[in-house]
Structures are given as structure tokens and as C-alpha cells.
CSV table of C-alpha atoms and ligand atoms in Angstrom, one decimal:
chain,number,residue,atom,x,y,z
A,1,UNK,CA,-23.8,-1.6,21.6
A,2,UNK,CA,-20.6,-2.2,23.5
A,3,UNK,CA,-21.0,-3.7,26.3
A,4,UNK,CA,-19.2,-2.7,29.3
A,5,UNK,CA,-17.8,-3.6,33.2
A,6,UNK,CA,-18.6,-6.8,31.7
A,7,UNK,CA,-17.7,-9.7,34.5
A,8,UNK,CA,-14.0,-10.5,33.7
A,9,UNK,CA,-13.2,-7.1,32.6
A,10,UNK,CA,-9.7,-5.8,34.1
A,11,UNK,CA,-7.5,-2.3,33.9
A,12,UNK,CA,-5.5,-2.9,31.0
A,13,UNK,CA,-2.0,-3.1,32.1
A,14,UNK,CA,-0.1,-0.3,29.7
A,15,UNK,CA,1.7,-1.8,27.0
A,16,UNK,CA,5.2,-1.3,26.2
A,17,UNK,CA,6.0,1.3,24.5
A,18,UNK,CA,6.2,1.6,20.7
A,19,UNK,CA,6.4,-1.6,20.8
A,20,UNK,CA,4.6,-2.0,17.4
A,21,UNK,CA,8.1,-0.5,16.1
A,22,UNK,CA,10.6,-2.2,17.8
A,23,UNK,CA,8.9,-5.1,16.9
A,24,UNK,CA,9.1,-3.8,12.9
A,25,UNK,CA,12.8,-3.1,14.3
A,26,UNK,CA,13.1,-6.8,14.9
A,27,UNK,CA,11.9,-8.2,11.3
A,28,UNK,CA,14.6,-5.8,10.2
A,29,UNK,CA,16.7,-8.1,9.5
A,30,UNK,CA,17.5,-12.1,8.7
A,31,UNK,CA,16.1,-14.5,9.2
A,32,UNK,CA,13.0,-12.1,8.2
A,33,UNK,CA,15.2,-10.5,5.4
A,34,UNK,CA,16.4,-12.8,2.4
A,35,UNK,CA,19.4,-10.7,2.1
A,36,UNK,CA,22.3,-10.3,4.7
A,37,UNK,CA,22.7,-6.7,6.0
A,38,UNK,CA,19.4,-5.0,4.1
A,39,UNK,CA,15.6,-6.0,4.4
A,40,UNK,CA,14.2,-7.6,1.5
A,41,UNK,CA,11.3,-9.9,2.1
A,42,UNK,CA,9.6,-10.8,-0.7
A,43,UNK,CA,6.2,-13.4,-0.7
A,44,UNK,CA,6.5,-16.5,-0.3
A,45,UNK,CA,10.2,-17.1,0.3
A,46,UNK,CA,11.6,-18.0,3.3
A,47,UNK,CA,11.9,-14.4,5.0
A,48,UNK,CA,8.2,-14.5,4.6
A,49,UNK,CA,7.6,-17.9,6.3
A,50,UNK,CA,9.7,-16.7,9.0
A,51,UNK,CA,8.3,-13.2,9.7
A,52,UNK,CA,4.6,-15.5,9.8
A,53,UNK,CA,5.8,-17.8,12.6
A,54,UNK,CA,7.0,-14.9,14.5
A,55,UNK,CA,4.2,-12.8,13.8
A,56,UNK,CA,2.2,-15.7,14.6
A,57,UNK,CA,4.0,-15.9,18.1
A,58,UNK,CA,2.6,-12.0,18.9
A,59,UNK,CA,-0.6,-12.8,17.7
A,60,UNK,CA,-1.0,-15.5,19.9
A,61,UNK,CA,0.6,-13.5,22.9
A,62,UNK,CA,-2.1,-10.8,22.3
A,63,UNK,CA,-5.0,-13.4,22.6
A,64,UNK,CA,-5.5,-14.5,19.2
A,65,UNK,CA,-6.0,-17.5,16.9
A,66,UNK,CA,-4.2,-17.7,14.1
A,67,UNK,CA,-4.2,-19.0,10.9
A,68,UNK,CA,-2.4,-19.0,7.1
A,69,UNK,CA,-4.8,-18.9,4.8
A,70,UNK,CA,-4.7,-20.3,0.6
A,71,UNK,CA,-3.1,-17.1,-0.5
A,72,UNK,CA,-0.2,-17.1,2.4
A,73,UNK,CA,-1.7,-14.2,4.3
A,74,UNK,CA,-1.7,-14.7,8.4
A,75,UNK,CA,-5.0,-14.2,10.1
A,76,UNK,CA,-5.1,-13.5,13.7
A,77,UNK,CA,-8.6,-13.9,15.0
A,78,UNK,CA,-10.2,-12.2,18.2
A,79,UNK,CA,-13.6,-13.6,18.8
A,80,UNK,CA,-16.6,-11.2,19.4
A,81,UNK,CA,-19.1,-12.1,22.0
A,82,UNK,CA,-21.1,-14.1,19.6
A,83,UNK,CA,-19.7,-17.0,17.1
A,84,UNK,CA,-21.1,-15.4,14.1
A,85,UNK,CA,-20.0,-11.7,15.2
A,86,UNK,CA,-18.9,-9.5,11.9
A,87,UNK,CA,-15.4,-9.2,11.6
A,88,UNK,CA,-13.6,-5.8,12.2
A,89,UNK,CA,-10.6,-6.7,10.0
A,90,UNK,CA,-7.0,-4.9,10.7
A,91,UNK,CA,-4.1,-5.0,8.6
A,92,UNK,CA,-1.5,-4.2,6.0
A,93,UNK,CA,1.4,-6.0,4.4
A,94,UNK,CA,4.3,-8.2,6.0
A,95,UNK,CA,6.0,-8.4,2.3
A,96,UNK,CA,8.3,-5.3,1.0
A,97,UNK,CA,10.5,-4.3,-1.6
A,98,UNK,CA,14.4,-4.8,-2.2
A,99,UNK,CA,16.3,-2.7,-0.1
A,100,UNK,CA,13.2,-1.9,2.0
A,101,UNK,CA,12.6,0.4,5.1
A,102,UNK,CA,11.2,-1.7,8.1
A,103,UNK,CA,7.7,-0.2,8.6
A,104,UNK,CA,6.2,-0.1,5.1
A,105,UNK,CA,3.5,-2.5,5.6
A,106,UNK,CA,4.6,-4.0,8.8
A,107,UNK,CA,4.2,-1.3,10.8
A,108,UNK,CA,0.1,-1.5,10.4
A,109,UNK,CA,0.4,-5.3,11.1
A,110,UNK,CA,2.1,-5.0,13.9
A,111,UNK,CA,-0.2,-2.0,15.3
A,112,UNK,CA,-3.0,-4.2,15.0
A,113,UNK,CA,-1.7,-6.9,17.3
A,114,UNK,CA,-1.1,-4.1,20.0
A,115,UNK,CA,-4.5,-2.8,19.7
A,116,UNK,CA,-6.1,-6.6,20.2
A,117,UNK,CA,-3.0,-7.0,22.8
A,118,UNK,CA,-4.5,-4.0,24.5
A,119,UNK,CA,-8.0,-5.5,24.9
A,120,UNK,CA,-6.9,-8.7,25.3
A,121,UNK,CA,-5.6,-7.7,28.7
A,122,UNK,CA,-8.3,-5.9,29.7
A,123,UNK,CA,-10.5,-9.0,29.2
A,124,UNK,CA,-12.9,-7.2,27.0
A,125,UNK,CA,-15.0,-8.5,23.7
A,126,UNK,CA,-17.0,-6.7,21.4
A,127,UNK,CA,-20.3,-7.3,19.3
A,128,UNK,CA,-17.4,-8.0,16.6
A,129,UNK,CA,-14.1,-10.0,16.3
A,130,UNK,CA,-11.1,-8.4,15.3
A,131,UNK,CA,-9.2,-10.0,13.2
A,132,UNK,CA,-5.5,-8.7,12.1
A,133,UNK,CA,-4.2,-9.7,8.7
A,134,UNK,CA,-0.4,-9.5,7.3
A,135,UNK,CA,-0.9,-9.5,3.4
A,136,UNK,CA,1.4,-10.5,0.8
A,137,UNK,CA,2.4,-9.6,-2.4
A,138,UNK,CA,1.6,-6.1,-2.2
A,139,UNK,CA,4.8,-5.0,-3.2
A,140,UNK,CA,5.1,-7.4,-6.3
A,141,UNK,CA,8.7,-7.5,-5.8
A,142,UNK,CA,9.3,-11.1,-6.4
A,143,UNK,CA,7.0,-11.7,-9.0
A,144,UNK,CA,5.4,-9.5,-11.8
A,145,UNK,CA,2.1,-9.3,-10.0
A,146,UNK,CA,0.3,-6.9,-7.7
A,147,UNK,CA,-1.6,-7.8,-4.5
A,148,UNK,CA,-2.7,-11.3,-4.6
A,149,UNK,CA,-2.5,-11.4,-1.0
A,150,UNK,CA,-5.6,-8.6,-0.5
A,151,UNK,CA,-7.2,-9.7,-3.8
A,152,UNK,CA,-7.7,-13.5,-2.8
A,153,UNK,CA,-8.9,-12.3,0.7
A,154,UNK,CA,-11.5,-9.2,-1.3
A,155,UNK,CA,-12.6,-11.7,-3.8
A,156,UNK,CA,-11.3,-9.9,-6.8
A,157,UNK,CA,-8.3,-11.8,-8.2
A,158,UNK,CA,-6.7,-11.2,-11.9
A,159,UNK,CA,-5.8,-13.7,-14.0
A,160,UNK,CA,-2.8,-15.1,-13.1
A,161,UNK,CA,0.2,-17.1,-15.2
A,162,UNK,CA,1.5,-20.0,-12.9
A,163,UNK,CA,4.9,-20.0,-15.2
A,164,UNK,CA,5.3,-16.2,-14.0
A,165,UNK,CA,9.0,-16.7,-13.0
A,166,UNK,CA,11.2,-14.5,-10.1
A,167,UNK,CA,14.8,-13.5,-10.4
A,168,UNK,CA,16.0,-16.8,-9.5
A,169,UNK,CA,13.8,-18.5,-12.4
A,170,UNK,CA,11.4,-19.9,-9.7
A,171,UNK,CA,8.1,-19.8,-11.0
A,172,UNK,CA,4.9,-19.0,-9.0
A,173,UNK,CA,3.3,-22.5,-9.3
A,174,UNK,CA,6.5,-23.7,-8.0
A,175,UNK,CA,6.7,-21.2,-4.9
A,176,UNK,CA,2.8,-21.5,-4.2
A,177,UNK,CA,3.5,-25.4,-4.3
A,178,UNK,CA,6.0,-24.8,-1.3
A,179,UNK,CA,3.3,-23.4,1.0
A,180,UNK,CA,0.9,-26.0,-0.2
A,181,UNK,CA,-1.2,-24.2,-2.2
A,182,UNK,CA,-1.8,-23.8,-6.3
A,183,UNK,CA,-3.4,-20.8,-7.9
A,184,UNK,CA,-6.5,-22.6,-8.2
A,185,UNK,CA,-6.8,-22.3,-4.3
A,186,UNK,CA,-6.1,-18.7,-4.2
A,187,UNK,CA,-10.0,-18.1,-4.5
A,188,UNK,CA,-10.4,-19.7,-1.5
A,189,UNK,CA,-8.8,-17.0,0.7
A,190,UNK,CA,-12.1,-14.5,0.5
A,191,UNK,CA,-13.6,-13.5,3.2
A,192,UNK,CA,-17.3,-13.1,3.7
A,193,UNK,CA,-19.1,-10.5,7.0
A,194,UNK,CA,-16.3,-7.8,6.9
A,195,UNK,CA,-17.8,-4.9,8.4
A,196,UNK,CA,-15.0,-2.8,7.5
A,197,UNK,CA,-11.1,-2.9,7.0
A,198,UNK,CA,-8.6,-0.3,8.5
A,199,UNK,CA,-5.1,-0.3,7.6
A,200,UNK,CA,-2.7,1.9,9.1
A,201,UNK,CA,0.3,2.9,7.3
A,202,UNK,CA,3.4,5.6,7.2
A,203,UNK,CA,2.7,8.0,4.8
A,204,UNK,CA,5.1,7.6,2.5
A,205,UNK,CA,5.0,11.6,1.8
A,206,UNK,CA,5.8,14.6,4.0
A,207,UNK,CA,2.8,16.2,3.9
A,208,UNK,CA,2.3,15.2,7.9
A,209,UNK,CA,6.0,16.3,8.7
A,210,UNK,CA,5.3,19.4,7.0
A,211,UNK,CA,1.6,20.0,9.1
A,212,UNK,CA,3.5,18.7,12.5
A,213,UNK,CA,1.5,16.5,13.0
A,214,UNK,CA,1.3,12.6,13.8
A,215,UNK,CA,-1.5,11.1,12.1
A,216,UNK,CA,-3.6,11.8,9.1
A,217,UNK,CA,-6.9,10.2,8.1
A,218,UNK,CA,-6.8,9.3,4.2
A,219,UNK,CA,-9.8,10.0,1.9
A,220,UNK,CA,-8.9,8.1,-1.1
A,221,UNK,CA,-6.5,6.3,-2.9
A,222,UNK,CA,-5.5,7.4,-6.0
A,223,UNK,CA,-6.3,6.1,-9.0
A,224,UNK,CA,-2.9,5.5,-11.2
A,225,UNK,CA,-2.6,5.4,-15.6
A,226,UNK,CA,0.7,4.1,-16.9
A,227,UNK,CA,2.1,4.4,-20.5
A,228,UNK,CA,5.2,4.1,-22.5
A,229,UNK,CA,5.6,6.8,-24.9
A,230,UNK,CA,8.0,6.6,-27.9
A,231,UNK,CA,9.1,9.3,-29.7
A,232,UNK,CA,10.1,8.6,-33.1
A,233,UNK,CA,12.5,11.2,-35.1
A,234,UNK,CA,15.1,10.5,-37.4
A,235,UNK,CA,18.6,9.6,-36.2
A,236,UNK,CA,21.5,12.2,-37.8
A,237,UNK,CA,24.8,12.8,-37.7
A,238,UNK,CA,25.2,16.1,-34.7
A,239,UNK,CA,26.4,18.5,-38.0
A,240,UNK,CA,22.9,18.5,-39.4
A,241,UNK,CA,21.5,21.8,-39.6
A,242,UNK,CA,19.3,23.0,-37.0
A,243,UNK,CA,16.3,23.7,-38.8
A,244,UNK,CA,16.6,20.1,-40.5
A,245,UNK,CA,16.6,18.1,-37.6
A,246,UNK,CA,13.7,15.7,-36.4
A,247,UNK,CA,15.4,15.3,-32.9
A,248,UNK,CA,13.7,12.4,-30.6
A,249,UNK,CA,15.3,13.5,-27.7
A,250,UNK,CA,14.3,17.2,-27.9
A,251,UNK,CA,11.0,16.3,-28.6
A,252,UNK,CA,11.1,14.0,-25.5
A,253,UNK,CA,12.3,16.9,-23.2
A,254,UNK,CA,9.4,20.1,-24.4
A,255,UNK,CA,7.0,17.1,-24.0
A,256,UNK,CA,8.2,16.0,-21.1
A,257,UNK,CA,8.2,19.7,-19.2
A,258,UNK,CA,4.5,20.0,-21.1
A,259,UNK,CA,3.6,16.6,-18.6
A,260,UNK,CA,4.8,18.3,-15.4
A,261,UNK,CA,2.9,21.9,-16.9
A,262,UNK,CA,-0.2,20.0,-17.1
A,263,UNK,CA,0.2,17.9,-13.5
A,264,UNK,CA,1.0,21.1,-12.0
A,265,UNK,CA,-1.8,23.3,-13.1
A,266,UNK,CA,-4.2,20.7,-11.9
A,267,UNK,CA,-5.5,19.8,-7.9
A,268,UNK,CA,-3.5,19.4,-5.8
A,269,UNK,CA,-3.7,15.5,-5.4
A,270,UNK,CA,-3.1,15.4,-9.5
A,271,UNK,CA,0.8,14.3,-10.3
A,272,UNK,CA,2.3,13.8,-13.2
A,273,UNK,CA,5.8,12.1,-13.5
A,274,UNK,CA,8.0,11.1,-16.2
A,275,UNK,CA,10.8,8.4,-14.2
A,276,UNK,CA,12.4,6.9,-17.5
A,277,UNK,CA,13.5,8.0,-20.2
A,278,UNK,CA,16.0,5.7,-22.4
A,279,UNK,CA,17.4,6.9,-25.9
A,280,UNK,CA,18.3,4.2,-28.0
A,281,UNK,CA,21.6,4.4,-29.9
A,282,UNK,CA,22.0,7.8,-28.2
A,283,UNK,CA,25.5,8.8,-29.1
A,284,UNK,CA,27.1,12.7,-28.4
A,285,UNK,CA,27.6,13.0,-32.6
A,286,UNK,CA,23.9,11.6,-33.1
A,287,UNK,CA,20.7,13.6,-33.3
A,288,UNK,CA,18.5,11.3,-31.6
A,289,UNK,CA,16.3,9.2,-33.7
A,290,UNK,CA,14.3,6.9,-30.9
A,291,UNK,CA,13.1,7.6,-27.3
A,292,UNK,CA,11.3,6.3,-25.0
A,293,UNK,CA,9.6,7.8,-21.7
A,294,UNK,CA,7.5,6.6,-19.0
A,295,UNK,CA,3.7,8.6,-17.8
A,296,UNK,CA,2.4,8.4,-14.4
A,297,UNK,CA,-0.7,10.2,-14.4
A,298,UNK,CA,-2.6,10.0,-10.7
A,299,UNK,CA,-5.3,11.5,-8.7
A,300,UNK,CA,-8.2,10.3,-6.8
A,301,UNK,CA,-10.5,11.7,-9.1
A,302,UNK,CA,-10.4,9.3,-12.1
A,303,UNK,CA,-12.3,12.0,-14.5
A,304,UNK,CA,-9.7,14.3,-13.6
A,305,UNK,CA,-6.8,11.9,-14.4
A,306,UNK,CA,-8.3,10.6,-17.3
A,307,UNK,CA,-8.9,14.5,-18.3
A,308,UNK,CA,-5.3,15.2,-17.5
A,309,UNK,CA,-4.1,12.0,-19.7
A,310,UNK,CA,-6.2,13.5,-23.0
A,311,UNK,CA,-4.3,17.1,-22.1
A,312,UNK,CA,-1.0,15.0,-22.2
A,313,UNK,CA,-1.9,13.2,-25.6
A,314,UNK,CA,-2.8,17.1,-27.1
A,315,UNK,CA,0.2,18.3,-26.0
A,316,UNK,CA,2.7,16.1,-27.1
A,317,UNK,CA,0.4,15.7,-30.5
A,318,UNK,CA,1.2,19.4,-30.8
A,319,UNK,CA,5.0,18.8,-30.2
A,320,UNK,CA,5.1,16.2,-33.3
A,321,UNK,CA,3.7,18.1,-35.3
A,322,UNK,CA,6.3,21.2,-34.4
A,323,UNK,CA,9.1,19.1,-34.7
A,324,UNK,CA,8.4,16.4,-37.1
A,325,UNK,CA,8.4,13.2,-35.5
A,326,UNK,CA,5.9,10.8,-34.5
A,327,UNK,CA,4.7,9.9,-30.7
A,328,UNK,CA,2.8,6.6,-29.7
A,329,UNK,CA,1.3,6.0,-26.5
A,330,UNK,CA,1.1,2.5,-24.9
A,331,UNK,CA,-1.5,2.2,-21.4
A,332,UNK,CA,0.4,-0.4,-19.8
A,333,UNK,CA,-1.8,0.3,-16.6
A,334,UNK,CA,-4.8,1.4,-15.4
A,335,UNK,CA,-5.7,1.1,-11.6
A,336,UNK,CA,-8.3,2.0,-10.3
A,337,UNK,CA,-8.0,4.0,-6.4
A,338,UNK,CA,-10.6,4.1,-4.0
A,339,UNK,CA,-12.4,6.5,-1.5
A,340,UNK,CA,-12.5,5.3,1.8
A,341,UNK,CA,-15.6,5.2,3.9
A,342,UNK,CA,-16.7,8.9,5.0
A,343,UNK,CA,-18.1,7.5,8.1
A,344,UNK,CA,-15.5,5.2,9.2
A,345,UNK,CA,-12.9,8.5,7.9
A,346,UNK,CA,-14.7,10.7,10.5
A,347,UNK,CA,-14.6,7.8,13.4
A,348,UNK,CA,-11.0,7.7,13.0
A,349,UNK,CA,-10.9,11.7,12.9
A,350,UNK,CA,-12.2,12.0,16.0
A,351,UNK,CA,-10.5,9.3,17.8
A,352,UNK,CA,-6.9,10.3,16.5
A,353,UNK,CA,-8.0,13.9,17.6
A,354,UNK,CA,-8.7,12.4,21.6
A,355,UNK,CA,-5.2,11.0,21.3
A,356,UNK,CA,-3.4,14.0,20.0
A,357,UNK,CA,-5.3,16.7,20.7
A,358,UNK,CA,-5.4,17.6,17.1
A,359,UNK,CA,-7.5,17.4,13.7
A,360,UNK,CA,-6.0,15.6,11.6
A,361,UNK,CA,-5.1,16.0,8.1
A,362,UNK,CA,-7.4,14.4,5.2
A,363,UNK,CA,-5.2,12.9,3.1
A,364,UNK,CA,-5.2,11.4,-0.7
A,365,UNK,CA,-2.6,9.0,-0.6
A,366,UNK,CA,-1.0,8.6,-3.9
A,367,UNK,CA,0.6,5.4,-3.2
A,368,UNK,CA,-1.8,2.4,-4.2
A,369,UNK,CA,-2.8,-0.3,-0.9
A,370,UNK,CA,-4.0,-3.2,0.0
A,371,UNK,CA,-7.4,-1.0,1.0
A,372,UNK,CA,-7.8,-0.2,-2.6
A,373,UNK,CA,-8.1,-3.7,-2.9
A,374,UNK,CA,-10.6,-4.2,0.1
A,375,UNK,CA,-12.8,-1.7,-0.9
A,376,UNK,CA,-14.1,-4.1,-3.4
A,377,UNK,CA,-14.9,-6.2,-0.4
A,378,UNK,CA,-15.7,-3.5,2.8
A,379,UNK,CA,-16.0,-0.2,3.8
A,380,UNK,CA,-12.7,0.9,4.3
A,381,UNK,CA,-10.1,3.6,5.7
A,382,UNK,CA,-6.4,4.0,6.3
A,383,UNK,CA,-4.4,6.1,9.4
A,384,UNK,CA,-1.4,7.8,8.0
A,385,UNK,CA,1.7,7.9,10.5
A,386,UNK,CA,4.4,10.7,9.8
A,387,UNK,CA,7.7,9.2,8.6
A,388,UNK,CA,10.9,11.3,8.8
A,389,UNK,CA,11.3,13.0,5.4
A,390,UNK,CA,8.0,11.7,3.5
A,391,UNK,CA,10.9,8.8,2.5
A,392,UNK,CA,10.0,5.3,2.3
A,393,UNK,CA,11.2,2.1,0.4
A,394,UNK,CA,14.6,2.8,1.8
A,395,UNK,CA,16.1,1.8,5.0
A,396,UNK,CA,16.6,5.3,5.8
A,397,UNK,CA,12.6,4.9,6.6
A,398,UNK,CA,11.8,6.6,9.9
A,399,UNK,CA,8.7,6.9,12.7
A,400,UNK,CA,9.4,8.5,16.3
A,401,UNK,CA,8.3,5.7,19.0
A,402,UNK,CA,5.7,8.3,20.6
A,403,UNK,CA,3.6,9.0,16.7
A,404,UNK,CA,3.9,4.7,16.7
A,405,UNK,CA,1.6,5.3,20.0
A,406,UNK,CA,-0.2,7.9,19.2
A,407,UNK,CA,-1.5,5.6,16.2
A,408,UNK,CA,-2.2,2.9,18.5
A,409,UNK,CA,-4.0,4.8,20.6
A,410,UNK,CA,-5.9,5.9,17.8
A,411,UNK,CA,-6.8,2.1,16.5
A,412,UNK,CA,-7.8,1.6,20.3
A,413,UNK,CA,-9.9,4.4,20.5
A,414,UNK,CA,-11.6,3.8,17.0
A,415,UNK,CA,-12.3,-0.1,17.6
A,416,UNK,CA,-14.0,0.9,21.4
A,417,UNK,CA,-16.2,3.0,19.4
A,418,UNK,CA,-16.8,1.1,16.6
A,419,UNK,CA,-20.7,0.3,15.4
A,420,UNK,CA,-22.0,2.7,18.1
A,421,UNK,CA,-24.2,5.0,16.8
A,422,UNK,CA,-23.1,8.6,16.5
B,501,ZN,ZN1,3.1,-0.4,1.9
């Protein structure tokens, strides 16, 4: 139980406001950006060490202890009234893509501090620490990985090549190496007595403009099947008769609207997308003779992608056989998503409905996170913020200061009630 008008307990002084986004506002740009005039902050350069010493600053400010741990992720740590409390864990990612918004990822960092900052000054502890962690890598926009921040830290790490190499020809021994680590001490980053994560995030879609509302509560992750699929015809010169024509390209387009068909006429959280397509040799006097597409197949039901992927394969079988030519498919991924906890989903239900006075949505976010990853380690759930447009990975990213708040709130609200029984 929570215990409370503990002796040193205060009124908590109101913290400024939105703070949690002019703060994301602030890492906007260099030195916590590798590039001048856009964010990019990939893991382990030097936009990242920089964003951790400030971050480290706040965390500090906001009562915490903080530490870097073997896979470069910042820890701040809260202590709970007893040394060997469970750990309430906060967080999201400090890393982003090239030519990134500023609150992908930082946002929920940053919303963490404020909600520790918050009871902090109050003076208050629980029967758990709260500890609020910036992941890196979750972006994989330096290096061809995925998450090794969140996958050290959940105890579920892939094989990993050291010789991996960025842009720049730096390889990932090399920049590990620089923050004193290898990727033999990667493992070392897990974390044991997590009663649950929580990692709040803008939604990255519109459905919460859409609703008008502030916050949604997600129910899953999706889980997410990639392939390249070649369509092989025969390349001819554009005066060949219709009829005698195995066209590649043609092929690629019926199958192609037979993909979004199949997406459409499924669940609502099943999507389909085709976001490549490259003819080779394509010429305007040649009948295509090769192309090659990408598949996106998601939905938090993975018997319902997976059903959706064999519909796919049928399909475009049928459309060889029409036309003539041959198609291959290559799974180049295969994710698995997540549900998140239904008990810590209803928790943070009912506390973003105190702040806002409404219910809000449950969501299937279609975007993978780092609590896909720390599912393998906690229960987990995620707080969806509204963000102008549904558009993110852009710097035209947007959140109104008072839905930055309301989310706040919402943490605050969700850790006082935390492990009390219903
Ligand atoms: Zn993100």
C-alpha cells in the first residue's frame, strides 16, 4: 500500500508547464543533433553523449540517481522506501531518425523525469522505485540493427556483427569501444524486479486527432512481416503485341492493388503496404522484364497477418499464372508485436480519464517500440499523445503544450496508484 502524509511529505509545488516539451524543444537541435539546422541523433555519436549529460542534468534536478549502463542507455533511479523495492520502470528512446521530429522517443523520456520531478518535490516514496530510462538504438538509424538499447536492458539481444559499419564506415565495435563498452558487455545491461514498464509516446497516427482527444491507451503492438517480391517477365521491345507480352511491371501493379484489396478487407488494425517498387532496366520502349516490390503486412493479431500474408502469396500466384511470369517471395522480417498488460491498460484508462475527463481510445499502435521489446521482460503498456496530423519522423512533428500535461498528469496519476489493489 501507498503510504501517505508520510513525515516529510510537502504540497508539490506545480511544475512548469509543458515542460517535458520545451525540454524535447531544447534537444532540437546541436549540440544534441549531429547535423546543423535538422535533428538527427543517432546512438552512440556524439549528439547522443550530449543529450545523456543533459538528460542526466534533469534527472538529477528531479531527485534522481543516474547512471549509463553497458548498452549506452541512461537510468535515472528514484529509490522506493525499501532498498530492494521493485522497480516501476519509465521510458522511451533519446535516439531518432535523420531528419527527425523532436518528440519521437524523447518526449516519453522527458515525461518521465516530470512525473519523478513531481514527487520528488512533494517529498514522497513509494513501495517501488521509479526508475526512467532513455533507450538507444531504437530507430536503427546509424547502424543496420534494431533496438539494442531495450534488448540489452529485457535480456533478449540478437546476434550481433561488431564489423556492422554506419555511413561514415565506422563500425559498431569501434563506436561501442568509444563509450567503453564491447558487444560482449551488452548482456550486462538486463535488468532483473521490473514490475512493469510504461512508455509514453506520440502516436505517430491521427487516429487521436480524429477522436479529439489527448491521450490514448495502446493494447498491442503490432506484429510486422517484411518481403521483397520479384516479378519476373520477359523484357520486350514496347511494339510487341499485347496479347504476347509477359510484362513485369503490369504484373507488379494488379498484384500490387490485390495487396491493398486484401489489407483493406481485413480488421481494422490489418495494413498492407507496398513502399518500393524498382524496375530494372525500365525504359519507355521496353516491356518490363524485372521488378521488384516491397510487403508490409501488420496487425496485432499474428494469425491474422500471417493469414493475410498466405492471401497475398494466392493472389499474386493467380496473377503469374494470368500473365506469364514468375513471382518469388523473400521474408526479410518477421517481428513479433506485443499485447500490453490489460491491467496496467485499464490503470492508465482510468487515470488519463481523471485528467481529461474522457475515455480514452484503445489503440493498436502499428509502429514497433521499445515495449515490444520489454514485454519479454515486464508487463507492459504505452500512453499515446495526439500529434498534429498523425505525422512523425519529420520536423513538422507536433504536440500542444496542454496534451504534453495532460499525459503527465496521466503518468502521475497512474504511478500514485500503482500496486494498490483495485
Ligand atoms: Zn519512437
Amino acid at each position: 500500500m501507498i503510504r501517505e502524509n508520510r513525515p516529510g511529505m510537502r504540497a508539490s509545488p506545480p511544475l512548469p508547464p509543458a515542460r517535458a516539451k520545451t525540454r524535447c524543444d531544447a534537444l532540437g537541435v546541436a549540440p544534441f543533433s549531429d547535423r546543423a539546422g535538422s535533428l538527427f541523433r543517432p546512438w552512440l555519436g556524439p549528439a547522443h553523449r550530449a543529450t545523456l549529460e543533459q538528460v542526466a542534468v534533469w534527472m538529477r534536478e528531479a531527485g534522481m540517481t543516474v547512471a549509463v549502463d553497458q548498452a549506452a542507455n541512461i537510468v535515472g533511479h528514484y529509490p522506493g522506501l525499501t532498498r530492494d523495492a521493485p522497480v516501476l520502470l519509465l521510458g522511451s528512446h533519446l535516439d531518432s531518425v535523420e531528419n527527425a521530429g523532436r518528440y519521437d522517443g524523447a518526449l516519453g523520456v522527458m515525461l518521465g523525469i516530470e512525473a519523478v520531478a513531481h514527487f520528488h518535490a512533494a517529498g514522497r516514496r513509494f513501495p517501488f522505485a521509479i526508475d526512467v530510462i532513455g533507450f538507444g538504438d531504437e530507430e536503427g538509424s546509424r547502424f543496420p540493427t534494431y533496438m539494442i538499447g531495450s534488448r540489452a536492458v529485457a535480456g533478449c539481444l540478437l546476434p550481433v556483427d561488431p564489423s556492422l559499419r554506419d555511413a561514415a564506415g565506422v563500425t559498431l565495435a569501434e563506436a561501442l569501444a568509444e563509450w567503453g563498452q564491447t558487444i560482449e558487455t551488452l548482456p550486462l545491461a538486463r535488468r532483473g524486479r521490473i514490475a512493469a514498464y510504461v512508455e509514453a509516446h506520440i502516436e505517430q497516427a491521427p487516429h487521436l486527432e480524429r477522436a479529439g482527444q489527448a491521450l490514448g491507451v495502446v493494447r498491442g503492438i503490432a506484429s510486422q512481416l517484411r518481403y521483397r517480391v520479384r516479378v519476373t517477365g520477359q523484357a520486350a521491345h514496347a511494339g510487341t503485341a499485347m496479347g504476347e507480352r509477359q510484362d513485369a511491371l503490369a504484373a507488379s501493379a494488379e498484384g500490387i492493388l490485390a495487396i491493398e484489396r486484401i489489407g483493406a478487407s481485413g480488421p481494422p488494425d490489418l495494413v498492407t503496404t507496398v513502399g518500393v517498387l524498382t524496375v530494372a532496366g525500365g525504359a519507355p520502349n521496353v516491356v518490363a522484364g524485372d521488378a521488384v516490390f516491397s510487403l508490409d503486412i501488420r496487425a496485432l493479431d499474428p494469425t491474422i497477418r500471417d493469414g493475410a500474408a498466405r492471401e497475398i502469396v494466392e493472389a499474386l500466384d493467380g496473377v503469374a499464372v494470368r500473365r506469364g511470369v514468375t513471382v518469388t517471395f523473400e521474408r526479410e522480417q518477421d517481428l513479433s508485436g506485443a499485447r500490453c498488460d490489460a491491467a496496467l491498460a485499464a490503470a492508465l484508462a482510468e487515470a488519463a480519464e481523471r485528467v481529461t475527463g474522457q475515455i480514452p481510445p484503445s489503440l493498436v499502435s502499428q509502429a514497433g517500440h521499445d515495449a515490444m521489446v520489454m514485454a519479454h521482460a515486464a508487463p507492459m503498456v504505452m500512453l499515446f499523445i495526439r500529434c498534429a496530423g498523425g505525422i512523425s519522423h519529420n520536423p513538422a512533428e507536433s504536440v500542444a503544450p496542454e496534451d504534453v500535461d495532460a499525459a503527465r498528469d496521466t503518468l502521475i496519476g497512474f504511478i500514485e496508484r500503482f500496486g494498490v489493489p483495485a
